[in-house]
Short mmCIF file of N, CA and C in Angstrom, two decimals:
data_model
loop_
_atom_site.label_atom_id
_atom_site.label_comp_id
_atom_site.label_asym_id
_atom_site.label_seq_id
_atom_site.Cartn_x
_atom_site.Cartn_y
_atom_site.Cartn_z
N PHE B 50 91.30 99.25 70.97
CA PHE B 50 90.50 99.37 72.28
C PHE B 50 89.59 98.04 72.52
N PRO B 51 89.51 97.98 73.72
CA PRO B 51 88.71 96.73 74.19
C PRO B 51 87.29 96.76 73.52
N SER B 52 86.80 95.55 73.09
CA SER B 52 85.36 95.61 72.65
C SER B 52 84.32 95.50 73.93
N ALA B 53 83.20 95.66 73.52
CA ALA B 53 82.14 95.37 74.62
C ALA B 53 82.15 94.06 75.19
N ASP B 54 82.41 93.06 74.18
CA ASP B 54 82.40 91.65 74.47
C ASP B 54 83.60 91.27 75.60
N ALA B 55 84.80 92.09 75.17
CA ALA B 55 85.98 91.90 76.09
C ALA B 55 85.74 92.34 77.39
N MET B 56 85.07 93.73 77.49
CA MET B 56 84.71 94.16 78.83
C MET B 56 83.84 93.31 79.59
N ARG B 57 82.81 92.71 79.04
CA ARG B 57 81.90 91.90 79.76
C ARG B 57 82.63 90.88 80.19
N GLU B 58 83.54 90.16 79.43
CA GLU B 58 84.28 89.13 79.92
C GLU B 58 85.07 89.25 80.99
N LEU B 59 85.80 90.55 80.95
CA LEU B 59 86.75 90.95 82.11
C LEU B 59 85.83 91.12 83.35
N ALA B 60 84.61 91.94 83.23
CA ALA B 60 83.69 91.99 84.48
C ALA B 60 83.26 90.79 84.88
N SER B 61 82.98 89.95 84.13
CA SER B 61 82.48 88.43 84.56
C SER B 61 83.65 87.78 85.36
N LEU B 62 84.85 87.61 84.75
CA LEU B 62 85.88 87.08 85.49
C LEU B 62 86.28 87.78 86.81
N ALA B 63 86.36 89.07 86.75
CA ALA B 63 86.53 89.93 88.14
C ALA B 63 85.32 89.45 89.05
N ALA B 64 84.19 89.46 88.67
CA ALA B 64 83.22 89.15 89.55
C ALA B 64 83.17 87.71 90.08
N SER B 65 83.57 86.82 89.26
CA SER B 65 83.87 85.40 89.69
C SER B 65 84.82 85.28 90.91
N MET B 66 85.64 86.25 90.98
CA MET B 66 86.67 86.12 92.13
C MET B 66 86.28 86.84 93.30
N ASP B 67 85.06 87.69 93.35
CA ASP B 67 84.71 88.41 94.42
C ASP B 67 84.37 87.34 95.56
N ASP B 68 84.57 87.80 96.86
CA ASP B 68 84.36 87.07 98.04
C ASP B 68 82.80 87.20 98.32
N PRO B 69 81.99 86.08 98.20
CA PRO B 69 80.41 86.34 98.45
C PRO B 69 80.21 86.97 99.80
N GLY B 70 80.90 87.01 100.73
CA GLY B 70 80.68 87.31 102.14
C GLY B 70 81.10 88.71 102.37
N VAL B 71 81.94 89.42 101.40
CA VAL B 71 82.38 90.59 101.70
C VAL B 71 82.10 91.51 100.70
N LYS B 72 81.51 92.79 101.08
CA LYS B 72 81.16 93.72 100.36
C LYS B 72 82.23 94.88 100.35
N THR B 73 82.65 95.24 99.24
CA THR B 73 83.75 96.29 99.16
C THR B 73 83.37 97.34 98.13
N ARG B 74 84.14 98.40 98.25
CA ARG B 74 84.27 99.52 97.09
C ARG B 74 85.49 99.57 96.29
N PHE B 75 85.30 99.92 94.99
CA PHE B 75 86.49 99.96 94.15
C PHE B 75 86.24 101.38 93.23
N ALA B 76 86.99 102.17 93.41
CA ALA B 76 86.93 103.51 92.58
C ALA B 76 87.97 103.52 91.37
N ILE B 77 87.27 103.78 90.32
CA ILE B 77 88.23 104.03 89.14
C ILE B 77 88.23 105.62 88.80
N VAL B 78 89.59 105.92 88.60
CA VAL B 78 89.65 107.42 88.29
C VAL B 78 90.12 107.41 86.83
N ALA B 79 89.20 108.11 85.90
CA ALA B 79 89.31 108.27 84.50
C ALA B 79 89.54 109.69 84.14
N THR B 80 90.62 110.17 83.51
CA THR B 80 90.64 111.47 83.25
C THR B 80 90.38 111.81 81.69
N SER B 81 90.37 110.75 80.92
CA SER B 81 90.02 111.03 79.60
C SER B 81 88.60 110.53 79.33
N ALA B 82 88.11 111.09 78.20
CA ALA B 82 86.78 110.64 77.70
C ALA B 82 86.62 108.96 77.47
N LEU B 83 87.66 108.63 76.77
CA LEU B 83 87.77 107.30 76.36
C LEU B 83 87.73 106.33 77.61
N ALA B 84 88.81 106.55 78.59
CA ALA B 84 88.89 105.85 79.69
C ALA B 84 87.66 105.75 80.58
N TYR B 85 86.96 107.08 80.62
CA TYR B 85 85.80 107.17 81.48
C TYR B 85 84.74 106.14 80.86
N GLY B 86 84.63 106.20 79.56
CA GLY B 86 83.52 105.51 78.85
C GLY B 86 83.85 104.02 79.05
N LEU B 87 85.11 103.56 78.85
CA LEU B 87 85.41 102.04 79.11
C LEU B 87 85.10 101.78 80.62
N ALA B 88 85.55 102.53 81.47
CA ALA B 88 85.43 102.40 82.98
C ALA B 88 83.83 102.19 83.39
N ARG B 89 83.11 102.91 82.76
CA ARG B 89 81.67 102.97 82.94
C ARG B 89 80.92 101.65 82.46
N MET B 90 81.58 101.28 81.32
CA MET B 90 81.13 100.11 80.50
C MET B 90 81.35 98.81 81.63
N TYR B 91 82.70 98.92 82.17
CA TYR B 91 83.10 97.90 83.17
C TYR B 91 82.32 97.85 84.34
N ALA B 92 82.02 99.06 84.96
CA ALA B 92 81.28 99.04 86.11
C ALA B 92 79.80 98.60 85.96
N THR B 93 79.24 98.91 84.77
CA THR B 93 77.87 98.47 84.45
C THR B 93 77.77 96.89 84.47
N TYR B 94 78.67 96.39 83.56
CA TYR B 94 78.76 95.01 83.81
C TYR B 94 78.93 94.28 84.93
N ARG B 95 79.80 94.74 85.52
CA ARG B 95 79.90 94.24 87.09
C ARG B 95 78.69 94.33 87.90
N ALA B 96 77.90 95.56 87.78
CA ALA B 96 76.80 95.75 88.61
C ALA B 96 75.62 94.69 88.03
N LEU B 97 75.83 94.34 86.89
CA LEU B 97 74.79 93.42 86.38
C LEU B 97 74.92 92.04 86.76
N ASP B 98 76.22 91.66 87.23
CA ASP B 98 76.67 90.28 87.49
C ASP B 98 76.09 89.84 88.85
N PRO B 99 75.30 89.01 88.98
CA PRO B 99 74.81 88.59 90.39
C PRO B 99 75.83 88.15 91.47
N ARG B 100 77.08 87.80 90.84
CA ARG B 100 78.06 87.24 91.77
C ARG B 100 78.99 88.50 92.41
N SER B 101 78.74 89.65 91.76
CA SER B 101 79.61 90.85 92.08
C SER B 101 79.25 91.23 93.51
N THR B 102 80.28 91.39 94.47
CA THR B 102 79.86 91.87 95.86
C THR B 102 80.67 93.34 95.89
N ARG B 103 81.16 93.80 94.88
CA ARG B 103 82.00 95.00 95.00
C ARG B 103 81.21 96.21 94.27
N ALA B 104 81.02 97.30 94.94
CA ALA B 104 80.43 98.43 94.51
C ALA B 104 81.49 99.23 93.67
N ILE B 105 81.29 99.56 92.46
CA ILE B 105 82.39 99.99 91.57
C ILE B 105 81.71 101.45 91.05
N SER B 106 82.56 102.52 91.38
CA SER B 106 82.26 103.71 90.79
C SER B 106 83.39 104.51 90.01
N VAL B 107 82.97 105.13 88.98
CA VAL B 107 83.92 105.87 88.15
C VAL B 107 83.96 107.44 88.32
N PHE B 108 85.11 107.98 88.54
CA PHE B 108 85.30 109.36 88.95
C PHE B 108 86.21 109.99 88.01
N ARG B 109 86.06 111.28 87.71
CA ARG B 109 86.89 112.17 86.86
C ARG B 109 88.23 112.68 87.68
N SER B 110 88.05 112.71 88.96
CA SER B 110 89.31 113.11 89.94
C SER B 110 89.53 112.18 90.89
N LEU B 111 90.66 112.18 91.55
CA LEU B 111 91.12 111.40 92.55
C LEU B 111 90.55 111.87 93.68
N GLU B 112 90.20 113.07 93.95
CA GLU B 112 89.70 113.63 95.19
C GLU B 112 88.07 113.02 95.30
N GLU B 113 87.42 113.09 94.36
CA GLU B 113 86.11 112.44 94.37
C GLU B 113 86.05 110.91 94.70
N ALA B 114 87.02 110.41 94.06
CA ALA B 114 87.31 108.87 94.33
C ALA B 114 87.55 108.65 95.75
N MET B 115 88.50 109.46 96.41
CA MET B 115 88.82 109.11 97.71
C MET B 115 87.70 109.44 98.54
N ALA B 116 86.98 110.64 98.34
CA ALA B 116 85.98 110.85 99.30
C ALA B 116 85.00 109.71 99.37
N TRP B 117 84.52 109.17 98.24
CA TRP B 117 83.65 107.98 98.10
C TRP B 117 84.08 106.94 98.71
N LEU B 118 85.50 106.58 98.56
CA LEU B 118 86.06 105.20 99.25
C LEU B 118 86.11 105.53 100.74
N GLN B 119 86.23 106.76 101.23
CA GLN B 119 86.37 106.95 102.81
C GLN B 119 85.06 107.09 103.51
N LYS B 120 83.97 106.99 102.78
CA LYS B 120 82.63 106.90 103.48
C LYS B 120 82.66 105.66 104.48
N GLY B 121 82.15 106.01 105.59
CA GLY B 121 82.07 104.99 106.64
C GLY B 121 80.98 104.00 106.54
N ASP B 122 79.93 104.18 105.82
CA ASP B 122 78.82 103.30 105.73
C ASP B 122 79.25 102.13 104.68
N ALA B 123 78.17 101.25 104.59
CA ALA B 123 78.34 100.11 103.73
C ALA B 123 78.54 100.60 102.26
N PRO B 124 79.06 99.78 101.56
CA PRO B 124 79.09 100.11 99.92
C PRO B 124 77.81 100.39 99.28
N ALA B 125 77.64 101.54 98.75
CA ALA B 125 76.54 102.11 98.05
C ALA B 125 76.61 101.47 96.65
N ALA B 126 75.49 101.62 95.98
CA ALA B 126 75.32 101.14 94.55
C ALA B 126 76.04 102.19 93.70
N PRO B 127 76.70 101.76 92.68
CA PRO B 127 77.48 102.61 91.90
C PRO B 127 76.71 103.93 91.58
N ARG B 128 77.53 104.97 91.29
CA ARG B 128 76.61 106.13 90.78
C ARG B 128 77.34 106.75 89.34
N THR B 129 76.47 107.40 88.75
CA THR B 129 76.96 107.91 87.46
C THR B 129 77.22 109.60 87.70
N PRO B 130 78.32 110.01 87.78
CA PRO B 130 78.48 111.54 87.99
C PRO B 130 77.75 112.37 86.64
#
C-alpha cells in the first residue's frame, strides 16, 4: 500500500500540473474502506497545497459523486461525508 509520503508526493505532483487560472472539480469514488482512506489522504494533501486549483471530494457511491460534479456553481471546498 502507498505510504503517507508517497501520497503526499503524488498530490504535490498533481497540484503542480493544475492550471492556476482554472478551478475544477474531481470526484473519487471509493467503495472499500482502504480505498476511501487513501483517497481522503490524497484529497487532504491536495487541499493543503497552495498550487492546487482542483476541488477534490471522496464519495462512497457514484450517484453522490455525480451529483456533486453536476452542481452548477463554482467548485466548493472538499467535504468529508
